[in-house]
Coordinates of C-alpha atoms (C1' of nucleotides) in Angstrom, one line a residue:
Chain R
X22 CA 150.6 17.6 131.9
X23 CA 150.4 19.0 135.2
X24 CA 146.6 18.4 137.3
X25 CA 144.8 20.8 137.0
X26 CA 143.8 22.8 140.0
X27 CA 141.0 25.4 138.8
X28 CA 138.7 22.1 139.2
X29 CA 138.8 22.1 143.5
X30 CA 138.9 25.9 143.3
X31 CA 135.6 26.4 141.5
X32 CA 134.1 23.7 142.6
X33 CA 133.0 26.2 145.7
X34 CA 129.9 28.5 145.1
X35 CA 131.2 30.8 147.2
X36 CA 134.4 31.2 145.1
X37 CA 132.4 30.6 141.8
X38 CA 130.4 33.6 142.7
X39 CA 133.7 35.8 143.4
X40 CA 135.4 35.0 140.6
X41 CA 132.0 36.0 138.5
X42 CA 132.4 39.2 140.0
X43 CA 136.2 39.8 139.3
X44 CA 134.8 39.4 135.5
X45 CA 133.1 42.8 135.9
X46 CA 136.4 44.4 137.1
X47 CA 138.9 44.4 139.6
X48 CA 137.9 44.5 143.6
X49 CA 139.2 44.2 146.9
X50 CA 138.3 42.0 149.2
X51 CA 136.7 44.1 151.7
X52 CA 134.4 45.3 148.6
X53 CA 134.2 42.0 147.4
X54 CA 132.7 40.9 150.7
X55 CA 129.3 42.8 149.8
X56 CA 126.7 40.5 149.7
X57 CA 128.2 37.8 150.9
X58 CA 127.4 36.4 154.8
X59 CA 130.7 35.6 155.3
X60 CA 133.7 36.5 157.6
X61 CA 136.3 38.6 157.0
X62 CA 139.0 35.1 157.0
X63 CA 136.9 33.2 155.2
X64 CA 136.9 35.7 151.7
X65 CA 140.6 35.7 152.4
X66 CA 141.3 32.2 152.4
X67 CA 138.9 31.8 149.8
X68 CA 141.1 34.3 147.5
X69 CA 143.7 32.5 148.7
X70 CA 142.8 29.0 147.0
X71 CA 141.7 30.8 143.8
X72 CA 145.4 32.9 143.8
X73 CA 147.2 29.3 144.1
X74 CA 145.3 27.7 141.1
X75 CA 146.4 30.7 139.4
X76 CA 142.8 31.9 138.6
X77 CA 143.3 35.5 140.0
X78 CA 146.1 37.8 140.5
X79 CA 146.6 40.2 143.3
X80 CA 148.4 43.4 143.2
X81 CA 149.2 45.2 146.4
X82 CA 147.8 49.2 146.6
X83 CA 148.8 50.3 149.8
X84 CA 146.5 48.3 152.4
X85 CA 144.5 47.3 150.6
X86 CA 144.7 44.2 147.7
X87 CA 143.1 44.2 144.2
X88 CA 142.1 41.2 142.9
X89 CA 141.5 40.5 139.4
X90 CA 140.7 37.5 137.0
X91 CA 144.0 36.1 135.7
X92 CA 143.7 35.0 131.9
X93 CA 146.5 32.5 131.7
X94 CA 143.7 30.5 134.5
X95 CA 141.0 31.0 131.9
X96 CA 143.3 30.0 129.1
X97 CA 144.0 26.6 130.8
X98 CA 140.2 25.3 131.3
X99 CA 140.2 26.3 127.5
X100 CA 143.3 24.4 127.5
X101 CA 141.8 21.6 128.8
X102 CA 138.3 21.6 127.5
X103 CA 139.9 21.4 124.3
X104 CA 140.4 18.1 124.4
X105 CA 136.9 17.5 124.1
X106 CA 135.8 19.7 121.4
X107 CA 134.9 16.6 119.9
X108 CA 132.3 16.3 122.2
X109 CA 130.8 19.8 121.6
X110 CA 128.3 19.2 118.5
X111 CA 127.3 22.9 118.4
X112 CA 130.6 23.9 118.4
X113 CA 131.0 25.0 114.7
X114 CA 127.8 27.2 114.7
X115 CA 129.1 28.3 117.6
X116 CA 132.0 29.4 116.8
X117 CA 131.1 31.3 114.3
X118 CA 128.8 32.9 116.1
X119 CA 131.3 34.1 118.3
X120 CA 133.8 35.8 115.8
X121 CA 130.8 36.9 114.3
X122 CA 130.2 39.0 117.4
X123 CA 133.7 40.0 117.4
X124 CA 134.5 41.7 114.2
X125 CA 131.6 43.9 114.8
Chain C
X28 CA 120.6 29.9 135.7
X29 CA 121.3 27.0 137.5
X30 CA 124.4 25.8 140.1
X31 CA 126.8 24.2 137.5
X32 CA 127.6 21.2 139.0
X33 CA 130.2 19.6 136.7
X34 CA 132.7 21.5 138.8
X35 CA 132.1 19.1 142.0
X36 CA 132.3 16.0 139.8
X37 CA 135.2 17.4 137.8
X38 CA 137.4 18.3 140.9
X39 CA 138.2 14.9 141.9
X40 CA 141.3 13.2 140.0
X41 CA 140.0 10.0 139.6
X42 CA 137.2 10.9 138.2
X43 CA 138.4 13.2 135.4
X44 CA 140.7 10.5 134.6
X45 CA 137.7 8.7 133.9
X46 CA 136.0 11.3 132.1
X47 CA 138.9 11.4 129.8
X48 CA 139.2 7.4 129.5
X49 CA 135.5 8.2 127.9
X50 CA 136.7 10.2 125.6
X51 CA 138.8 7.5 123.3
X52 CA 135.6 5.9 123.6
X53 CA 132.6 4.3 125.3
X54 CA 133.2 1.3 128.0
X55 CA 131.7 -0.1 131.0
X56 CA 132.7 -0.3 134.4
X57 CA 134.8 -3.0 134.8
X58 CA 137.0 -2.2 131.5
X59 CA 137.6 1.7 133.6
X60 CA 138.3 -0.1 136.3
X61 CA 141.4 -1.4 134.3
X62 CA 144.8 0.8 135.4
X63 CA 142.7 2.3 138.9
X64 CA 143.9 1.0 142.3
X65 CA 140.3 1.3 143.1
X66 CA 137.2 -1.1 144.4
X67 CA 134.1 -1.8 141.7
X68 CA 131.8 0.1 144.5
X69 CA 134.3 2.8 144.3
X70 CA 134.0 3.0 140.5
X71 CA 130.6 2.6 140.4
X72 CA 130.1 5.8 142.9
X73 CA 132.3 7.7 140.6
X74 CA 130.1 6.9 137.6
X75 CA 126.9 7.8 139.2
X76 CA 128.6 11.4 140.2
X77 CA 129.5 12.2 136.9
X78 CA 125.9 10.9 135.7
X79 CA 124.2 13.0 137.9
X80 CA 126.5 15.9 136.8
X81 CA 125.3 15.3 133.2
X82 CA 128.2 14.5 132.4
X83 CA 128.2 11.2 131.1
X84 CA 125.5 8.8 129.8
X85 CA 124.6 5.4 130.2
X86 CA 123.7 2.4 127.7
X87 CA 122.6 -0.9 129.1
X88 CA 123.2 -4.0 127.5
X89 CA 122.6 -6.9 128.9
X90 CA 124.5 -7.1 132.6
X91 CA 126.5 -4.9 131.4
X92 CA 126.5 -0.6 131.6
X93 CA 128.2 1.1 128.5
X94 CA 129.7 4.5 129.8
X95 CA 129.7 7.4 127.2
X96 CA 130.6 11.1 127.5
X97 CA 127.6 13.5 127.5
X98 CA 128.1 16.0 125.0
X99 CA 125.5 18.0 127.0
X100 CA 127.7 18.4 129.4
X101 CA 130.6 19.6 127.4
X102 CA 128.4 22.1 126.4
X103 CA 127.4 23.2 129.5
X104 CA 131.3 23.5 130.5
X105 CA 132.1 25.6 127.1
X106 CA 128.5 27.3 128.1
X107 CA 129.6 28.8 131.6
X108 CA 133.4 29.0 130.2
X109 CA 132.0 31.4 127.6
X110 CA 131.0 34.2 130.7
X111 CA 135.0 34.9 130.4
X112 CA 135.7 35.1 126.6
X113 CA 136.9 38.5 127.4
X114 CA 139.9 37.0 129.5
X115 CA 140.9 34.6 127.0
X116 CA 143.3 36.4 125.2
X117 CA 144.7 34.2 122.5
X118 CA 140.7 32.9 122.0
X119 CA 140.7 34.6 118.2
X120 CA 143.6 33.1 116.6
X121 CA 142.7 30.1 118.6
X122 CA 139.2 29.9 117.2
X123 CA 140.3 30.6 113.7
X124 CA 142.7 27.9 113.9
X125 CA 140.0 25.5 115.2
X126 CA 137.7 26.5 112.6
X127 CA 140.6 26.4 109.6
X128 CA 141.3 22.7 111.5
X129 CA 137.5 21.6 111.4
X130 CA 137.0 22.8 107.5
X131 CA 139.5 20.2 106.3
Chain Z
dA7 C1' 152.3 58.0 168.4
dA8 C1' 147.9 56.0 168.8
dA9 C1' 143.9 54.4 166.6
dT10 C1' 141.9 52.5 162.7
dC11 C1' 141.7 49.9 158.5
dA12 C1' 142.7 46.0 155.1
dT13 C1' 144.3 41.7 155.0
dA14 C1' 146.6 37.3 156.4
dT15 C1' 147.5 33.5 159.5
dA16 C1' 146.5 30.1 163.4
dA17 C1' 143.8 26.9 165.6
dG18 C1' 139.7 24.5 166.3
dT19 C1' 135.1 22.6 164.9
dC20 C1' 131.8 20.5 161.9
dT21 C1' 130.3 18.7 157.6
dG22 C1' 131.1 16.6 153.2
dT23 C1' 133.2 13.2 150.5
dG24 C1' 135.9 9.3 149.0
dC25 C1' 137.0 5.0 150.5
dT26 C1' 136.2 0.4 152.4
dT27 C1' 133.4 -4.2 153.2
dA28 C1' 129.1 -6.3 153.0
dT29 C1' 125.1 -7.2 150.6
dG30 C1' 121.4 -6.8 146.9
dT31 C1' 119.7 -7.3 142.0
dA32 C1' 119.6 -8.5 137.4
dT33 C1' 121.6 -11.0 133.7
dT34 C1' 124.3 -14.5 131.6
dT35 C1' 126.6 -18.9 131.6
dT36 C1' 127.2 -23.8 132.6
Chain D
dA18 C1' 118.5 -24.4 138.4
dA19 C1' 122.9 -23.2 140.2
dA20 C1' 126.9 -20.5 139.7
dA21 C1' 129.1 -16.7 138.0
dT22 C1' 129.2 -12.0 136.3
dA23 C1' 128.3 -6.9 136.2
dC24 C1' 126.8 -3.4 138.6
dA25 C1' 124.3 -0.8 142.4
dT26 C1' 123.3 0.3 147.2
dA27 C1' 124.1 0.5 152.3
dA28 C1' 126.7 1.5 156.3
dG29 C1' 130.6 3.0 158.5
dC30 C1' 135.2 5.3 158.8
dA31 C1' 138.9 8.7 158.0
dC32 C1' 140.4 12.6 156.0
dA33 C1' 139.7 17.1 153.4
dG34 C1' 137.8 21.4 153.4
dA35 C1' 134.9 25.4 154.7
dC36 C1' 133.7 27.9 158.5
dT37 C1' 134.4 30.2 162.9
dT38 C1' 137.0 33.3 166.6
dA39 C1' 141.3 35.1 167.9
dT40 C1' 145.4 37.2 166.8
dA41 C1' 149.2 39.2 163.8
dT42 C1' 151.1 42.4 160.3
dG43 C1' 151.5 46.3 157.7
dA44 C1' 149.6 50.8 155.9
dT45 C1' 146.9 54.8 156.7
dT46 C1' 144.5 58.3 159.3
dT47 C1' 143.9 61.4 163.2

DNA sequence: AAATCATATAAGTCTGTGCTTATGTATTTT
DNA sequence: AAAATACATAAGCACAGACTTATATGATTT
């Protein structure tokens, strides 16, 4: 199995906090910049690190860049934190819970 | 809620390699030393990262430390993790199969 | 076509972190 | 009681990474 990469890449607040906000929909970066006190090089090479670990995908509209949360990087922290669902007491209820909350 | 910090701790390889020597079971420091071309101060720094993340206990016995995973601290992974069910595509069939696996 | 806009890349600085050796502190063994 | 063992802490070094300013590139607007 290959290391896995989303580790570094969220292990930044900054990025942590833009990849929380791709979950509420896709966003440029100059939009994406709101809120943040942070230059203009900095978002990009932030995006940049969370593109490589395959956590978000970009798609070009013009100028400007849409960036959205990539599900294949989601998939493989599930991927990974499955290995220690042992480890999860809860997880059962849990569970549950959660396709509970889906078939409604 | 709070910075997650099990990101940080996570992010470093050695130190997921020892999280996931903990998972085949408790051991103290000089039996995870065992394999790592690494000093016992080294080690030891490791250990007390991950502890501070959470995410792994500590028994003593005698002069010796047993090292155990935290199940808090899974949970806290699955916990933040669970902000992006929506991007998980596969997570139903996976959960249903987790669930079939867990009732045998 | 010139100006503006959205983004990326380059280069340099500063801080954080992972490593080392040296040493400290209990605990166990002889 | 002295030696050995298991581990932690301290201090220093070297490199990685997050930031900055400056500049480049391509698309849009005027």
């Amino acid at each position: 199995m290959s290391e896995p990469e989303f580790f570094k890449a969220l292990a930044d607040p900054t990025r942590r906090a833009v990849f929380e906000r791709l979950a509420d929909g896709e966003m440029n970066a100059t939009d994406l910049r709101q809120g943040f006190d942070l230059s203009q090089p900095a978002m990009s090479q932030h995006l940049a690190v969370l593109r490589t670990a395959g956590l978000i995908a970009e798609q070009k509209h013009g100028r400007n860049v849409l960036y959205r949360i990539n599900p294949d990087g989601v998939a493989r922290i599930h991927q990974w934190l499955s290995r220690y669902n042992a480890f999860w007491p809860s997880r059962v209820d849990d569970l549950k819970q959660l396709l509970k909350e889906m078939d409604q």
